Amino acid sequence: MASEISKKKLEHDRLAKQNLLKVTESLYDQFKEGIIPNIVMPSRTKKNIEYNDESDVWVYGGRESERSSKTVKGAFQLLKTTHTIDFLLSNHLSQNRGSTLRELYYISENWDVAKFKEQPESDRLIEDLEIITNLQREYFHMRPEEDGATMFGPIRIHEETKRGDRIIHCQEDIGESGYQIPFNVENINFVDHDANFIIAIETGGMYARLIENGFDEKYNAILVHLKGQPARSTRRLIKRMNEELGIPVAVFTDGDPWSYRIYASIAYGAIKSAHLSEFMATPAAKFIGVQPTDIVEYELSTDKLTDKDISALRSELSDPRFETDYWNEQINLQLEIQKKAEQQAFAGKGLDFVTDIYLPDRLSDIGII
Amino acid sequence: MSTLIAEELAKNQKAISVAEFFEKNRQILGFDSGPRSLITTIKEAVDNSLDSCEDAQILPNILVHVQRISKDHVIVTIEDNGPGIVKEQIPKVFAKLLYGSRFHSLKQSRGQQGIGISAAVLYSQLTSGQPTKIISKIGAHSPAHYYELMINTRTNEPEIFKDEEIDWDRNQGTRIELEMEASYVKGRRQSVYEYLKSTAVVTPHARITLIEPDGNEIVFERATDKLPKQAQEILPHPHGIELGTLMRMLRYTERKKLGAFLRYSFSKIGLFTAEEICKASGLDFDIDPHDIDRNQAKKILEAFKKVKIMSPPTDCLSPIGEELIYKGLQKEFDVDFIATATRSPSVYSGNPFVIEVGIAYGGRLQKDDRVDISRFANRVPLLYQQGACVTTRAIESIRWKQYGLNQPGGGLPIGPVILLVHVASTNVPFTSESKDAIAEIPAIQNETELALKEIARKLNRFLKRQGTLKKRREKEIIITKVLPKMAEKLANTLEKPVPDISPVVAKIMGNVHIDSSADKHETGEINVRIKINNHGSKSFEFDIHQLLPYEIKRASPEPKVVSVGDQYDYIWPVKINPGNSKALTYTLELIDENDENKLGNIIVEGMEQELVTGAKCVKGV
């Protein structure tokens, strides 16, 4: 199994080198031909994502944006791109090393005028390269800063770590906080499981509540803590469990526009990384709540929507991912009542309310139990 | 019954002294808050000082000193080097309301009604209980007079507490010291500092020194030694005179005949015009003006409108002038661009007026705020009620977008801009007695708009030039800082030679690109190809020179040849349209290998070097 993974790794490196070199060559040739150097790529906006019938996820459409050295901004972007590619080729791929996104930002300190002004800029550039080369950043040996998301439930996995292979049962072999999901989940294989469904949970408080109430044991559920907007590895692991093991997925978040986006990024794919949708999105994932109708029905304690919340909701109304009757109704209801609620607001009904009543009701509503 | 009540009421009815009236209505004169009372006091005193200095043709030196004596009490001192005031006049000038020399005169001056400084004295005595202290001296050899004065509010007459001759180490001038309830504020438009700064802008011939309560001294230095042209007094102009005024003039004139009355009581009425007016009003030229009744006066008024009368003379006005406004803005603000304009005089209801404007752009002015407006009436800054002023209305009605400034949602435009508007007139039509805003007179608004558009066009030209320069600078960055590094990095990564970036540079700069290449044949012949690309936006005509020690063959097109010493200068005249390319080719036969290096450089004649990439340019030979 180990050699299989390393064989895969060699193939990945070869692909990465080849595709990165292609970008460099094309820029070089443009100089030779007297063409103003430029790179054309899909534009990464809400307007340019479309539904893919085959994979059931949202991917980039045909709109393109151009990075051209006609403008100062574009020229600097391309200069930074050439530096980054050179760094990835000569330091990462040919020396079999890697660095984090944050490290890349610091490494650029030595690049004179090509250095990044802030980390989001280098993060975006790596995403651009993913899109241009059609490869994920792991191929370039780029790691995210932290993973940190955890899961808890009746599943036994095999993880290949740098210190050797481990077999871990995610209820029995771990502490109270759960199994830590590594940043590269391709190193995980599933051994066996006893799970009926997966619940992906936005907040740590609710995740701990479900563990404390023994929800995982009672319903044979795998609990995944999303820690806000979920990391790629978390989304990828959910997708793998869903596809490879056929376990249904439900998403449980706060009841505000930002949480709906968390659900959308799991189920449909994220706008900023729609190039990875087919790799990471779980189209079968169902939304539990908190729904605006729950706020009304259960009379949950609420906060008033802020101006930012309202404009986020409005923007979701024009987001193709939310163009369904269900979301239209929920979002319009929320705009009408001008309220939002956290998932922990259920505590107002008693500590067991969420596990004894709300979740079983909602899970049977959406056909999971 | 009703008569009884009326009689009862009549017992309590009595005349109110002007002073008593203002005591109860001080907000009318601009004494409604602590900060404002101080500004109004300083404003009235400084106005008087500047007016008197200019009357006496003296370059003004003015000192304003504010001391804080308790939380909400200050002592304010204003001193000038003006002509001084004769002893007998001092009490009346400072301690009698509505006493002044300017109320009845028709010429442009800062103060008009003679209320200003005595109102400050009144306010001072009301809030501090202290008399106002005045020193005035009319010449080096005259004594200085010291007075302590209050106003008797029942009689509106001065009350003199002290009247002495003292030693004063000045040649001449006036000094007034008032204690009052007031506060000194900083950092906003309505402040003493801003008021004096604005005054300094439109009075560049004055030096004004301000000592703030904390001891900080600020000098607004003068920018010119030229005094403004003196405004002349004029007679009233027939246009815009009111019936009551006309009747009063008729009753009190010394003239015995209507014709003479018209000729000598109004400006721009000569013998011929006077006859015309009499004819039009159906009145006899020789009738005694004292006998004219209300109906006849009305007819004269109508005749004023029918008969063609020349516009009022404008020498009663004293505009600041484009040059001095420019200097004023330049000395008080550190900016990138200034434009000013003075319109020719115009008339509203018989009152001549002149609009002057200035614009200052850039520097450290706030970029994202609405523009600052500096309004002036007869050189006096207007600090309050900006929104109610005709000048603001004029600014808002201009579509600034056309001139390069943003104006989101209408209203005032946004940008690092100060707009200065000066309305000079024998009678500035204020909306109220506190003289904060100028009334919406269409003629004034129209003139202001025309003046603003004049300077806005200049601003627009400046901004466009800046825009092109900025684009040019950005392109320079791309071609000098970015592209060479990018080419080097790419070559480095690919382990290939560094590519020639000049074709790309020419394209980005919109230049004419000239590129020559040589192919060596087995026969020893060399085929040379000179390629010319015009990436610019217009067509160019120039000559291409190639200096060679050899004769060339099979040239296409055929060049002119001039022999220069032992070399040949081959000249191709080229005319090339934007976006087009041309090629010149020829063949050389080399005698030996080393001569390859002698392939001369290409020289372009008749183009600016900055428009050409890939070849040297020379001016006409």
Coordinates of N, CA and C in Angstrom, one line a residue, chain B residues 371-468:
Chain B
V371 N -16.3 68.8 -1.5 CA -15.3 69.9 -1.6 C -15.6 71.0 -0.5
D372 N -14.5 71.7 -0.2 CA -14.7 72.8 0.8 C -15.1 74.0 0.0
I373 N -16.0 74.8 0.6 CA -16.4 76.0 0.0 C -16.0 77.2 0.8
S374 N -15.3 78.2 0.2 CA -14.9 79.4 0.9 C -15.8 80.5 0.3
R375 N -16.7 81.0 1.1 CA -17.6 82.0 0.5 C -17.2 83.4 1.1
F376 N -17.3 84.4 0.2 CA -16.9 85.8 0.7 C -18.0 86.8 0.1
A377 N -18.3 87.7 1.0 CA -19.1 88.8 0.5 C -18.3 90.1 0.8
N378 N -18.0 90.9 -0.2 CA -17.2 92.1 0.0 C -15.9 91.8 0.8
R379 N -15.3 90.7 0.5 CA -14.0 90.3 1.1 C -14.2 89.8 2.5
V380 N -15.4 89.6 3.0 CA -15.6 89.1 4.3 C -16.0 87.6 4.2
P381 N -15.3 86.7 4.9 CA -15.6 85.3 4.9 C -17.0 85.0 5.5
L382 N -17.8 84.2 4.8 CA -19.1 83.8 5.4 C -18.9 82.3 5.9
L383 N -19.1 82.2 7.2 CA -18.8 80.9 7.8 C -20.1 80.0 8.0
Y384 N -21.2 80.7 8.2 CA -22.4 80.0 8.6 C -23.4 79.9 7.5
Q385 N -24.4 78.9 7.6 CA -25.5 78.7 6.7 C -25.0 78.6 5.3
Q386 N -24.0 77.7 5.0 CA -23.5 77.4 3.7 C -24.7 76.9 2.8
G387 N -25.5 76.1 3.4 CA -26.6 75.5 2.6 C -27.6 76.4 2.0
A388 N -27.7 77.6 2.7 CA -28.8 78.6 2.3 C -28.2 79.6 1.3
C389 N -27.0 79.5 0.9 CA -26.3 80.5 0.1 C -26.4 80.3 -1.4
V390 N -26.6 81.4 -2.1 CA -26.8 81.3 -3.5 C -25.5 80.7 -4.2
T391 N -24.4 81.0 -3.6 CA -23.1 80.5 -4.1 C -23.1 78.9 -4.1
T392 N -23.6 78.4 -3.0 CA -23.6 76.9 -2.8 C -24.6 76.4 -3.9
R393 N -25.7 77.1 -4.0 CA -26.7 76.6 -5.0 C -26.0 76.6 -6.4
A394 N -25.2 77.6 -6.7 CA -24.6 77.7 -8.0 C -23.6 76.5 -8.2
I395 N -22.9 76.2 -7.1 CA -21.9 75.1 -7.2 C -22.6 73.8 -7.4
E396 N -23.8 73.6 -6.7 CA -24.5 72.3 -6.8 C -25.2 72.2 -8.2
S397 N -25.5 73.3 -8.8 CA -26.2 73.1 -10.1 C -25.3 72.8 -11.3
I398 N -24.0 72.8 -11.0 CA -23.0 72.5 -12.1 C -22.8 71.0 -12.2
R399 N -22.8 70.4 -13.4 CA -22.5 69.0 -13.5 C -21.0 68.8 -13.5
W400 N -20.5 68.5 -12.3 CA -19.0 68.5 -12.1 C -18.4 67.3 -12.8
K401 N -19.2 66.3 -13.0 CA -18.6 65.1 -13.7 C -18.0 65.5 -15.0
Q402 N -18.6 66.4 -15.7 CA -18.0 66.9 -17.0 C -16.6 67.5 -16.8
Y403 N -16.4 67.9 -15.6 CA -15.1 68.6 -15.4 C -14.1 67.7 -14.6
G404 N -14.5 66.4 -14.5 CA -13.5 65.5 -13.8 C -13.7 65.3 -12.3
L405 N -14.7 65.8 -11.7 CA -14.9 65.6 -10.3 C -16.2 64.7 -10.1
N406 N -16.2 63.9 -9.1 CA -17.3 63.0 -8.8 C -18.4 63.9 -8.1
Q407 N -19.6 63.5 -8.4 CA -20.7 64.2 -7.7 C -21.8 63.2 -7.5
P408 N -21.6 62.3 -6.6 CA -22.5 61.2 -6.4 C -23.8 61.8 -5.8
G409 N -24.9 61.4 -6.4 CA -26.2 61.9 -5.9 C -26.4 63.4 -6.0
G410 N -25.7 64.0 -6.9 CA -25.9 65.5 -7.0 C -25.3 66.2 -5.8
G411 N -25.6 67.4 -5.6 CA -25.1 68.2 -4.5 C -23.7 68.6 -4.7
L412 N -22.9 68.8 -3.7 CA -21.5 69.2 -3.8 C -20.7 68.1 -4.4
P413 N -19.7 68.4 -5.2 CA -18.9 67.4 -5.8 C -17.9 66.9 -4.7
I414 N -17.2 65.8 -5.0 CA -16.2 65.2 -4.1 C -14.9 65.4 -4.7
G415 N -13.9 65.7 -3.8 CA -12.5 65.7 -4.3 C -11.7 66.6 -3.5
P416 N -10.4 66.6 -3.7 CA -9.4 67.4 -2.9 C -9.5 68.8 -3.4
V417 N -10.6 69.5 -3.1 CA -10.8 70.8 -3.8 C -11.3 71.9 -2.8
I418 N -10.8 73.1 -3.0 CA -11.4 74.2 -2.3 C -11.9 75.1 -3.3
L419 N -13.2 75.5 -3.2 CA -13.8 76.4 -4.2 C -14.0 77.7 -3.4
L420 N -13.5 78.8 -4.0 CA -13.7 80.1 -3.4 C -14.6 80.9 -4.3
V421 N -15.6 81.5 -3.6 CA -16.5 82.4 -4.4 C -16.6 83.7 -3.6
H422 N -16.4 84.8 -4.4 CA -16.4 86.1 -3.8 C -17.5 86.9 -4.5
V423 N -18.4 87.5 -3.8 CA -19.5 88.3 -4.3 C -19.2 89.7 -3.8
A424 N -18.9 90.6 -4.8 CA -18.6 92.0 -4.4 C -19.7 92.9 -4.9
S425 N -20.3 93.7 -4.1 CA -21.4 94.5 -4.5 C -21.6 95.7 -3.6
T426 N -22.2 96.8 -4.1 CA -22.5 97.9 -3.2 C -23.5 97.5 -2.2
N427 N -24.3 96.5 -2.5 CA -25.3 96.0 -1.6 C -25.5 94.5 -1.8
V428 N -24.8 93.8 -0.9 CA -24.9 92.3 -1.0 C -26.2 91.9 -0.4
P429 N -27.0 91.2 -1.2 CA -28.3 90.8 -0.6 C -28.3 89.6 0.3
F430 N -28.1 89.8 1.6 CA -28.0 88.7 2.5 C -29.4 88.2 2.8
T431 N -29.5 87.0 3.3 CA -30.8 86.4 3.6 C -31.3 86.9 5.0
S432 N -30.3 87.3 5.8 CA -30.7 87.8 7.1 C -29.7 88.8 7.7
E433 N -30.1 89.4 8.8 CA -29.2 90.5 9.4 C -27.9 90.0 9.9
S434 N -27.8 88.7 10.2 CA -26.5 88.2 10.7 C -25.5 88.0 9.5
K435 N -26.0 88.2 8.3 CA -25.1 88.2 7.1 C -24.3 86.9 7.0
D436 N -25.0 85.8 6.9 CA -24.4 84.5 6.8 C -24.5 84.0 5.4
A437 N -25.6 84.2 4.7 CA -25.8 83.6 3.4 C -26.3 84.7 2.5
I438 N -26.0 84.5 1.2 CA -26.4 85.5 0.2 C -27.7 84.9 -0.5
A439 N -28.7 85.8 -0.6 CA -30.0 85.4 -1.1 C -29.9 84.9 -2.6
E440 N -30.9 84.1 -2.9 CA -30.9 83.5 -4.2 C -31.4 84.4 -5.3
I441 N -30.5 85.3 -5.7 CA -30.9 86.2 -6.8 C -30.4 85.6 -8.1
P442 N -31.3 85.4 -9.1 CA -31.0 84.6 -10.3 C -29.7 85.2 -11.0
A443 N -29.6 86.5 -11.0 CA -28.5 87.1 -11.8 C -27.2 86.7 -11.1
I444 N -27.2 86.7 -9.8 CA -26.0 86.4 -9.0 C -25.6 84.9 -9.2
Q445 N -26.7 84.0 -9.1 CA -26.4 82.6 -9.3 C -25.9 82.3 -10.7
N446 N -26.5 83.0 -11.7 CA -26.0 82.8 -13.1 C -24.6 83.2 -13.3
E447 N -24.2 84.4 -12.8 CA -22.9 84.8 -13.0 C -21.9 83.9 -12.2
T448 N -22.3 83.4 -11.1 CA -21.4 82.5 -10.3 C -21.2 81.2 -11.1
E449 N -22.3 80.7 -11.7 CA -22.1 79.5 -12.4 C -21.1 79.7 -13.6
L450 N -21.3 80.8 -14.3 CA -20.4 81.1 -15.5 C -19.0 81.1 -15.0
A451 N -18.8 81.8 -13.9 CA -17.4 82.0 -13.4 C -16.8 80.6 -13.0
L452 N -17.6 79.8 -12.3 CA -17.2 78.5 -11.9 C -16.8 77.6 -13.1
K453 N -17.7 77.7 -14.1 CA -17.5 76.8 -15.3 C -16.1 77.2 -15.9
E454 N -15.8 78.5 -15.9 CA -14.6 78.9 -16.5 C -13.4 78.3 -15.8
I455 N -13.4 78.2 -14.5 CA -12.2 77.6 -13.8 C -12.3 76.1 -13.8
A456 N -13.6 75.6 -13.9 CA -13.7 74.1 -13.9 C -13.1 73.6 -15.2
R457 N -13.3 74.3 -16.3 CA -12.7 73.9 -17.5 C -11.2 73.8 -17.4
K458 N -10.6 74.8 -16.7 CA -9.1 74.7 -16.5 C -8.7 73.6 -15.6
L459 N -9.5 73.3 -14.6 CA -9.2 72.1 -13.8 C -9.3 70.9 -14.6
N460 N -10.3 70.8 -15.4 CA -10.5 69.6 -16.3 C -9.2 69.3 -17.1
R461 N -8.7 70.4 -17.7 CA -7.5 70.3 -18.6 C -6.4 69.8 -17.7
F462 N -6.2 70.3 -16.5 CA -5.2 69.9 -15.6 C -5.3 68.4 -15.3
L463 N -6.5 68.0 -15.0 CA -6.8 66.6 -14.6 C -6.5 65.7 -15.7
K464 N -6.9 66.1 -16.9 CA -6.6 65.2 -18.1 C -5.1 65.0 -18.3
R465 N -4.4 66.1 -18.2 CA -3.0 66.1 -18.3 C -2.4 65.1 -17.3
Q466 N -2.9 65.3 -16.0 CA -2.4 64.4 -15.0 C -2.7 63.0 -15.3
G467 N -3.9 62.7 -15.9 CA -4.3 61.3 -16.2 C -3.3 60.7 -17.2
T468 N -3.0 61.5 -18.3 CA -2.1 61.0 -19.3 C -0.7 60.7 -18.7

